[in-house]
Amino acid sequence: MTWHTKTLTELSNAIAARETTSRELAEHFIARVEAFDGELNTFVTRTFDAALAAADAADARRAAGESLGPLDGLPFAHKDIFCTKGVKTTCGSKMLDNFISPYDATVVEKLQAAGMVCLGKTNMDEFAMGSSNETSYYGDVKNPWNTSKVPGGSSGGSASAVGARLVPATTGTDTGGSIRQPAAFCGITGIKPTYGRVSRYGMIAFASSLDQAGVFATTAEDAALMLQAMSGFDERDSTSIERPVDDLVTGLGESLAGKTIGLPKQFFADGLEPEVKDAVDAAINEYKNLGAEVKEIDLPNIGLSVPVYYVVAPAEASANLSRFDGVRYGHRCDNPEDLTDLYKRTRAEGFGDEVKRRIMMGTYALSSGYYDAYYIKAQKIRRLIRDDFLKAFEEVDLIAGPTTPGLPFGLGEQTDDPVTMYLNDIFTIGVNLAGLPGMSIPVGEASGLPIGLQLVGKHFGEAELLNAAHQYQQVTDWHKAIPAAFQ
Amino acid sequence: MSLDIDAVKNIAHLARIDVSEKDLETYTKDLSNILDMVDQMNAVDVTGVEPLSNALDATQRLRADVVTETNKREALQANAPATEDGVFLVPRVIE
């Protein structure tokens, strides 16, 4: 059977109609991982025995008439940034190569409670710092559309695995574009909800004022189903928002007639590759056919997103990653002379280059004499960027534009200069600084590589955002394309 | 803004990361390039603008001062590189 060509929703319906079982689906997708992952390197840890046991339990519940709901028994994988009790949780780092989490992240608990069957943990840029999945201690992940290209990052393993249909859905996290950019590069649907909508408890911290968990799937409908189960207030995350979760699924199907989509003029300026611009323009035309109105908007400070981010994110990272000291968990150097030597050599050995670079950048930005010039200044401009978005949303319901400035680039092509790599996230970073929900959906291809459209919603506008993506997917087929090598 | 090697040496010390003499040069170049990019912020007048630390203007929530966690010392220390009698071991700090 070709179960891997089906969506989560279709698989859920097939289980309910007794056309298949959770066991059969788990075995099918396990066989896919075994057949193809040697080439793609999307999994860091495989938990197949536990998955089969969970699948059998789901089948037993269904036989007893006690199904947990639409996600019960469906296979997926977690980004290796989420703590999983009794299972190695590495965050893509040598520092945590030996770390067995003593507890589950809230997201892990919630998807378990929904009955989902986890096949393993996916590869990622080290501590989620990267845009190409080339900073992982566990090696590069390959793009399923062309294995000489990067899958994007930091959630590269999660995106590539869904792109190749090794699993129908995965979790991810997005601090500056780490769900949307790899979703665009791998030709799939990815959503990062509003900051604070999904609990960060047990999600290894990178930049706490920006980090947010989300979903990769092949359709907006599937993403809605899974995000619904992941969202909600959690008292164990001090930045979790105390607000009921909207119904993300039943609102799918609303007409876009009368809706206004804003196009930031800064997102269509020089530097955008022509193939990307053409595909995005065509997608916007499709939205006009769906009844939406389109108008140009101005985000005057958005051009400063990258500089602001590369102060704020490293500053927060330098504080968060100070916990890796070789004392309580993780890597520890051999034969330390004294406490300072223990810290310094443990961190020199345990962290990779990009992580060290960002910790040092953040340390500098927070150091005495530079704090006001860098960190405080960046936070002030962050307000201007956020306020530009809020002002734009007084006139429009959604914002659309390209997810990335170009097509997926080659492995090793951008590793020489960090700043060149940072500019990959030029369209996505502002959304994190403003705390808004954002998505990427596939809307075209060039040279056999996929192109993503970014959609941005109002704070807590996930339902409207997912519906806009869903409406597009009702009248187009880009989301159904599967790379030839993985059909 | 450019950093020199001594400045980067000091930053590495503050960050408690051992950096070899050979790597210092690369980090100096990379960090200087990043700071050049960050210096685009200088073009903006932020007079009268308040810093934004939470995009939703949320504030820290308080909870009742009651015990919410049980003792899980053994489970939490299972990942520690060196422990003895329930305490974490580090190199001698006080002579």
XYZ file of C-alpha atoms in Angstrom:
582
model
C 0.000 0.000 0.000
C 1.070 3.578 -0.555
C 0.058 4.881 2.840
C 2.910 7.408 2.738
C 1.149 9.332 -0.047
C -1.802 9.965 2.277
C -2.312 12.879 4.627
C -2.678 12.485 8.405
C -6.384 13.192 7.966
C -6.727 10.477 5.325
C -4.813 8.011 7.497
C -7.050 8.861 10.438
C -10.136 8.203 8.310
C -8.649 4.928 7.010
C -8.105 3.708 10.588
C -11.637 4.733 11.567
C -13.038 2.884 8.519
C -10.946 -0.193 9.500
C -9.091 -0.110 6.171
C -5.829 -0.229 8.096
C -4.493 -0.387 11.626
C -2.101 1.726 13.599
C 0.241 -1.279 13.607
C 0.232 -1.497 9.810
C 0.912 2.240 9.487
C 3.757 2.126 12.025
C 5.353 -0.788 10.156
C 4.918 0.947 6.802
C 6.591 4.178 7.919
C 9.314 2.334 9.862
C 10.149 0.508 6.615
C 10.337 3.897 4.836
C 12.757 5.258 7.416
C 14.872 2.107 7.151
C 14.893 2.244 3.359
C 15.617 5.941 2.849
C 17.095 7.527 5.919
C 20.626 6.334 5.222
C 20.618 8.811 2.374
C 18.790 11.719 4.045
C 20.062 11.475 7.661
C 16.832 12.891 9.097
C 16.708 10.749 12.255
C 19.144 11.016 15.168
C 17.368 8.407 17.298
C 14.864 5.743 16.232
C 12.323 4.478 18.766
C 10.727 1.749 16.671
C 10.072 -0.772 19.458
C 8.267 1.815 21.560
C 6.395 2.964 18.434
C 5.120 -0.536 17.675
C 3.996 -0.967 21.283
C 2.206 2.402 21.151
C 0.572 1.429 17.842
C -0.685 -1.845 19.305
C -2.062 0.043 22.297
C -3.884 2.422 19.942
C -5.372 -0.513 18.025
C -6.488 -2.104 21.301
C -8.173 1.163 22.361
C -10.009 1.363 19.070
C -11.158 -2.266 19.301
C -12.501 -1.503 22.780
C -14.327 1.594 21.507
C -12.035 3.897 23.507
C -10.229 5.811 20.761
C -8.559 9.011 21.949
C -9.628 10.966 18.858
C -8.514 11.734 15.301
C -4.763 11.567 16.022
C -4.910 8.270 17.930
C -2.501 5.751 16.394
C -1.000 8.079 13.763
C 2.803 8.004 13.249
C 5.045 11.087 13.483
C 8.469 12.152 14.810
C 9.738 14.812 17.238
C 12.486 17.321 16.582
C 15.317 16.322 18.924
C 14.910 19.581 20.853
C 11.928 18.210 22.821
C 12.795 16.306 25.991
C 11.520 12.714 25.861
C 11.589 10.724 29.075
C 13.991 7.781 28.948
C 15.046 8.627 25.379
C 18.223 10.395 24.277
C 17.605 14.125 23.685
C 20.632 15.708 21.975
C 19.519 19.056 20.488
C 21.971 18.213 17.694
C 24.940 18.757 20.010
C 27.905 16.728 21.238
C 27.203 18.485 24.558
C 24.041 16.382 24.989
C 25.172 13.239 23.150
C 24.789 11.256 26.388
C 21.688 13.008 27.767
C 18.689 10.814 28.594
C 15.888 13.145 29.574
C 14.353 12.443 32.986
C 11.042 14.025 31.948
C 8.747 14.714 28.976
C 8.208 18.128 27.399
C 4.603 19.376 27.523
C 4.352 18.984 23.737
C 5.506 15.375 24.086
C 2.918 14.707 26.810
C 0.136 16.314 24.790
C 0.760 14.364 21.588
C 1.112 11.188 23.630
C -2.225 11.928 25.286
C -3.727 12.312 21.796
C -2.456 8.794 21.030
C 0.180 9.696 18.439
C 2.922 7.154 17.743
C 6.460 8.620 17.825
C 8.951 6.880 15.501
C 11.965 8.812 16.787
C 13.840 12.087 17.106
C 14.862 14.157 14.101
C 18.152 15.812 13.232
C 18.574 19.568 13.608
C 21.116 22.370 13.645
C 23.022 22.370 16.932
C 20.848 24.035 19.598
C 18.612 25.185 16.699
C 21.281 27.625 15.512
C 21.498 27.461 11.740
C 19.593 27.769 8.470
C 20.892 24.699 6.630
C 21.137 21.824 9.129
C 24.898 21.838 8.580
C 25.773 22.694 12.208
C 24.438 19.388 13.605
C 26.908 17.171 15.475
C 25.146 14.262 13.740
C 25.941 15.352 10.186
C 24.188 17.202 7.388
C 20.580 16.427 6.492
C 19.886 16.225 2.746
C 17.049 17.843 0.817
C 14.739 15.128 -0.584
C 14.238 17.084 -3.843
C 17.972 17.115 -4.556
C 20.365 15.478 -2.126
C 23.183 17.899 -3.011
C 21.050 20.723 -1.536
C 20.392 21.692 2.080
C 16.940 21.049 3.601
C 17.000 24.372 5.450
C 17.268 24.723 9.210
C 17.207 24.542 12.031
C 14.404 21.922 11.859
C 15.998 20.320 8.768
C 15.484 16.697 9.803
C 11.798 17.243 10.602
C 11.211 19.007 7.257
C 13.167 16.573 5.089
C 11.497 13.546 6.715
C 8.026 14.885 5.867
C 9.168 16.030 2.388
C 10.338 12.472 1.633
C 7.177 11.059 3.273
C 9.183 9.045 5.825
C 6.538 10.214 8.307
C 3.304 12.128 7.631
C 4.073 14.882 10.174
C 6.724 16.111 12.620
C 7.170 18.709 15.323
C 9.560 21.623 14.917
C 10.601 24.859 16.566
C 11.013 28.328 15.087
C 13.135 31.090 16.631
C 13.900 33.061 13.456
C 12.427 30.934 10.671
C 13.419 27.393 11.666
C 10.033 25.929 10.685
C 9.067 28.170 7.758
C 12.380 28.184 5.854
C 12.897 24.370 5.897
C 9.189 23.880 5.054
C 9.754 26.080 1.974
C 12.975 24.263 1.021
C 11.385 20.789 1.380
C 8.058 21.609 -0.337
C 5.790 21.089 2.667
C 3.454 22.978 5.009
C 4.866 24.398 8.247
C 3.328 26.593 10.928
C 4.798 28.528 13.827
C 1.968 29.769 16.054
C 1.830 32.946 18.129
C 4.578 33.255 20.747
C 3.290 31.650 23.954
C 0.568 29.553 22.276
C 2.448 26.242 22.627
C 4.276 25.486 25.871
C 8.071 25.734 25.839
C 8.369 23.489 28.907
C 10.871 20.748 28.099
C 11.822 22.380 24.791
C 15.537 23.066 25.061
C 15.886 26.861 25.153
C 17.765 28.896 22.540
C 16.322 32.444 22.653
C 13.483 32.442 25.136
C 11.659 35.571 23.953
C 11.485 34.180 20.394
C 11.339 30.345 20.607
C 8.050 28.730 19.667
C 7.062 25.158 18.772
C 5.051 24.208 15.720
C 4.267 21.576 13.110
C 5.359 20.219 9.739
C 2.806 18.313 7.650
C 1.826 17.938 4.022
C -1.394 19.969 4.291
C -2.754 22.875 6.312
C -5.598 20.631 7.464
C -3.111 18.169 9.004
C -1.107 20.991 10.560
C -4.325 22.321 12.121
C -5.175 18.932 13.563
C -1.801 18.515 15.214
C -1.357 22.118 16.344
C -4.768 21.906 18.000
C -3.507 19.042 20.162
C -0.219 20.825 21.003
C -1.597 24.257 21.924
C -2.780 25.564 25.251
C -1.837 27.229 28.505
C 0.810 25.524 30.635
C 1.647 26.819 34.079
C 5.098 25.243 33.813
C 6.073 27.758 31.083
C 6.175 31.281 32.515
C 5.592 32.811 29.061
C 2.662 30.550 28.164
C -0.450 32.602 27.403
C -3.520 32.045 29.573
C -6.152 32.073 26.857
C -8.451 29.376 25.449
C -7.344 27.695 22.226
C -9.452 28.499 19.166
C -10.959 25.667 17.166
C -8.450 25.365 14.342
C -10.107 22.545 12.418
C -13.816 23.283 12.008
C -13.137 26.805 10.689
C -11.328 25.374 7.658
C -13.575 25.922 4.675
C -14.475 29.564 5.215
C -14.444 31.688 2.073
C -11.690 34.267 1.633
C -14.100 36.673 -0.077
C -13.803 40.070 1.552
C -10.473 39.284 3.200
C -7.543 41.607 2.599
C -3.994 40.342 2.163
C -1.138 42.801 2.659
C 2.031 42.552 0.608
C 4.978 44.272 2.328
C 6.760 46.221 -0.384
C 10.074 45.507 1.369
C 9.602 41.753 0.715
C 9.447 42.244 -3.045
C 12.492 44.468 -3.445
C 15.907 43.739 -4.929
C 17.594 40.544 -3.817
C 14.591 38.294 -4.378
C 15.436 35.568 -6.917
C 13.193 35.904 -10.015
C 11.968 32.276 -9.853
C 10.793 32.834 -6.282
C 9.122 36.123 -7.164
C 7.262 34.536 -10.105
C 5.926 31.673 -7.971
C 4.862 34.030 -5.170
C 3.157 36.384 -7.660
C 1.257 33.433 -9.125
C 0.145 32.344 -5.647
C -1.081 35.852 -4.892
C -3.102 35.784 -8.115
C -4.635 32.535 -6.936
C -5.667 34.304 -3.719
C -7.331 37.018 -5.824
C -9.245 34.260 -7.656
C -10.334 32.988 -4.249
C -11.916 36.365 -3.573
C -9.269 38.046 -1.450
C -8.271 41.638 -1.982
C -4.604 42.477 -2.144
C -2.891 45.693 -1.148
C 0.673 46.872 -0.740
C 1.731 47.642 2.817
C 4.766 49.303 4.353
C 6.901 47.793 7.131
C 9.459 50.609 7.308
C 11.733 49.027 9.938
C 11.607 45.406 8.745
C 15.011 45.765 7.083
C 16.527 45.915 10.573
C 15.147 42.520 11.612
C 18.362 40.633 10.946
C 20.650 43.030 12.873
C 18.186 43.202 15.789
C 17.807 39.421 15.859
C 21.567 38.849 15.877
C 21.793 40.862 19.074
C 18.671 39.634 20.880
C 18.931 35.916 20.011
C 22.642 35.470 20.810
C 22.239 37.486 24.038
C 19.458 35.201 25.228
C 21.361 32.145 23.985
C 24.472 33.106 25.928
C 22.379 33.214 29.106
C 20.437 30.011 28.358
C 23.478 27.986 27.353
C 25.427 28.953 30.464
C 23.693 25.953 32.067
C 26.020 23.632 30.146
C 28.862 23.612 32.637
C 29.930 19.961 32.811
C 28.513 19.588 36.320
C 24.852 18.541 36.225
C 24.376 16.879 32.842
C 25.942 16.595 29.417
C 29.557 16.481 28.300
C 32.418 16.986 30.775
C 36.094 17.338 29.850
C 38.659 14.869 31.235
C 40.859 15.728 34.231
C 39.931 19.374 34.867
C 42.618 21.309 36.752
C 40.132 23.579 38.506
C 36.556 24.851 38.137
C 37.380 27.427 35.433
C 39.273 24.822 33.439
C 36.298 22.461 33.823
C 33.901 25.075 32.399
C 36.163 26.267 29.603
C 37.282 22.938 28.226
C 33.867 21.288 28.666
C 32.264 24.070 26.618
C 35.100 24.173 24.053
C 34.726 20.423 23.448
C 30.944 20.158 23.718
C 29.822 23.078 21.521
C 30.345 23.431 17.765
C 31.615 26.567 16.018
C 28.314 28.291 15.286
C 27.092 27.849 18.857
C 30.367 29.238 20.244
C 30.181 32.174 17.856
C 26.662 33.057 19.005
C 27.459 32.616 22.698
C 30.433 34.967 22.294
C 28.374 37.466 20.277
C 25.722 37.427 23.004
C 28.265 37.649 25.798
C 29.724 40.736 24.139
C 26.301 42.344 23.602
C 25.483 41.883 27.296
C 28.889 42.846 28.663
C 29.509 45.893 30.779
C 29.718 49.041 28.667
C 28.031 47.528 25.604
C 24.631 46.491 27.020
C 22.881 49.780 26.183
C 24.464 50.135 22.743
C 23.501 46.648 21.654
C 20.880 44.833 23.725
C 18.720 47.771 24.787
C 18.998 49.433 21.386
C 17.964 46.174 19.690
C 14.969 45.829 22.003
C 13.882 49.362 21.164
C 14.031 48.680 17.435
C 12.215 45.420 18.122
C 9.297 47.530 19.340
C 9.335 49.582 16.133
C 9.284 46.393 14.044
C 6.426 44.915 16.087
C 4.429 48.154 15.926
C 4.844 48.299 12.118
C 3.149 44.893 11.922
C 0.355 45.898 14.321
C -0.295 49.049 12.293
C -0.412 47.042 9.047
C -2.904 44.636 10.624
C -5.327 47.513 11.191
C -5.850 47.462 7.410
C -5.270 43.840 6.401
C -6.303 40.391 7.662
C -3.170 38.558 6.579
C 0.278 39.341 5.251
C 1.873 37.360 2.415
C 5.260 37.237 0.732
C 8.131 34.914 -0.078
C 9.381 32.650 2.734
C 12.968 32.756 1.496
C 14.868 35.058 -0.874
C 16.092 32.124 -2.985
C 15.911 28.435 -3.823
C 17.507 25.759 -1.599
C 21.280 26.235 -1.853
C 24.008 23.614 -2.114
C 25.537 21.802 0.851
C 28.712 23.630 1.891
C 27.888 26.611 -0.321
C 27.239 29.167 2.447
C 29.269 27.843 5.357
C 32.251 30.213 4.949
C 30.631 33.462 6.035
C 28.130 33.451 8.923
C 26.530 36.741 7.829
C 25.656 35.341 4.368
C 23.964 32.396 6.086
C 22.058 34.727 8.451
C 20.495 36.595 5.513
C 18.538 33.458 4.543
C 16.054 34.349 7.266
C 15.540 37.948 6.166
C 11.764 37.487 5.576
C 11.015 35.228 8.536
C 12.863 36.828 11.463
C 10.619 39.894 11.813
C 7.642 37.616 12.490
C 9.425 36.134 15.541
C 10.460 39.564 16.804
C 6.762 40.567 16.628
C 5.566 37.271 18.173
C 3.143 36.668 15.280
C 1.995 33.329 13.844
C 3.528 32.451 10.462
C 3.317 29.661 7.915
C 4.997 28.484 4.772
C 3.167 26.548 2.060
C 4.533 25.206 -1.238
C 3.446 27.328 -4.223
C 5.762 26.421 -7.079
C 9.063 24.985 -8.215
C 12.117 25.927 -10.249
C 14.979 23.667 -11.345
C 13.198 20.810 -9.581
C 13.280 22.626 -6.220
C 10.246 23.805 -4.241
C 9.308 27.423 -3.470
C 7.398 28.586 -0.381
C 4.848 31.329 0.238
C 4.922 32.854 3.704
C 1.611 33.796 5.304
C 1.559 35.815 8.518
C -1.456 36.272 10.784
C -2.488 38.509 13.644
C -1.590 37.529 17.204
C -3.590 34.345 17.950
C -4.839 34.317 14.351
C -3.839 30.678 13.765
C -7.354 29.643 12.663
C -7.542 32.352 9.997
C -3.977 31.627 8.876
C -4.568 27.886 8.541
C -7.828 28.490 6.692
C -6.083 30.774 4.186
C -3.495 28.046 3.546
C -6.219 25.413 3.346
C -8.233 27.433 0.802
C -5.173 27.696 -1.449
C -4.598 23.945 -1.152
C -8.190 23.271 -2.238
C -7.538 24.811 -5.653
C -3.861 23.927 -6.245
C -1.730 20.766 -6.166
C 1.748 21.970 -5.152
C 1.360 20.411 -1.696
C 0.742 17.003 -3.296
C 4.093 16.861 -5.102
C 6.424 14.137 -3.798
C 10.110 14.019 -4.796
C 10.588 11.386 -7.540
C 13.148 9.379 -5.551
C 10.727 8.919 -2.643
C 7.415 8.099 -4.325
C 32.688 47.696 14.413
C 35.922 45.708 14.483
C 37.180 43.685 17.407
C 40.837 42.889 18.008
C 42.255 39.571 19.168
C 42.609 40.694 22.802
C 38.963 41.740 22.943
C 37.867 38.351 21.594
C 40.148 36.599 24.104
C 38.350 38.485 26.859
C 34.905 37.666 25.456
C 35.852 33.965 25.273
C 36.938 34.127 28.912
C 33.680 35.803 29.966
C 31.770 33.104 28.048
C 33.950 30.409 29.695
C 34.964 28.890 26.375
C 38.537 27.801 25.727
C 39.596 29.136 22.307
C 42.926 28.154 20.758
C 45.287 30.833 19.422
C 44.641 29.522 15.912
C 40.833 29.799 16.215
C 41.010 33.261 17.808
C 41.769 34.790 14.426
C 38.717 33.211 12.783
C 36.401 34.228 15.621
C 37.798 37.760 15.516
C 37.039 38.024 11.809
C 33.565 36.411 12.109
C 32.473 38.430 15.146
C 33.694 41.652 13.520
C 31.651 40.854 10.397
C 28.566 40.169 12.504
C 29.064 43.441 14.398
C 29.421 45.330 11.098
C 26.041 43.945 10.078
C 24.554 44.756 13.503
C 25.815 48.341 13.206
C 22.969 49.020 10.736
C 21.013 49.675 13.946
C 22.944 52.931 14.341
C 20.955 54.498 11.504
C 17.763 54.474 13.597
C 16.740 57.185 16.034
C 15.144 55.431 19.004
C 14.697 58.480 21.209
C 11.642 57.983 23.394
C 11.124 54.340 22.362
C 10.764 51.837 25.197
C 12.626 48.505 24.889
C 10.358 45.544 24.050
C 11.139 42.289 25.813
C 7.869 40.442 25.176
C 6.123 40.863 21.826
C 2.715 40.386 23.475
C 3.518 42.789 26.327
C 2.944 39.886 28.711
C 4.287 40.173 32.226
C 5.586 37.479 34.552
C 2.815 35.478 36.151
C 2.901 34.852 39.871
C 1.717 31.686 41.553
C 0.949 30.710 45.098
C 4.072 30.025 47.156
C 3.453 26.313 47.614
C 5.481 23.208 46.840
C 4.770 21.941 43.314
C 7.727 19.629 42.710
C 8.524 16.423 44.492
C 12.074 15.299 45.194
C 13.506 13.563 42.114
C 17.162 13.742 43.052
C 18.111 10.312 41.768
C 16.377 10.696 38.425
C 17.845 14.163 37.922
C 21.355 13.127 38.925
C 21.349 10.099 36.620
C 22.750 12.333 33.859
C 25.466 13.929 36.002
C 29.079 13.206 34.985
C 30.196 12.780 38.624
C 28.191 12.475 41.848
C 28.795 11.068 45.322
C 26.264 10.598 48.114
C 23.707 12.684 46.241
C 25.919 15.702 45.563
C 27.522 16.878 42.319
C 31.306 16.598 42.248
C 33.476 19.443 40.938
C 37.233 20.122 41.193
C 38.306 21.431 44.624
C 37.236 25.077 45.005
C 38.427 25.866 48.554
C 41.924 24.814 49.670
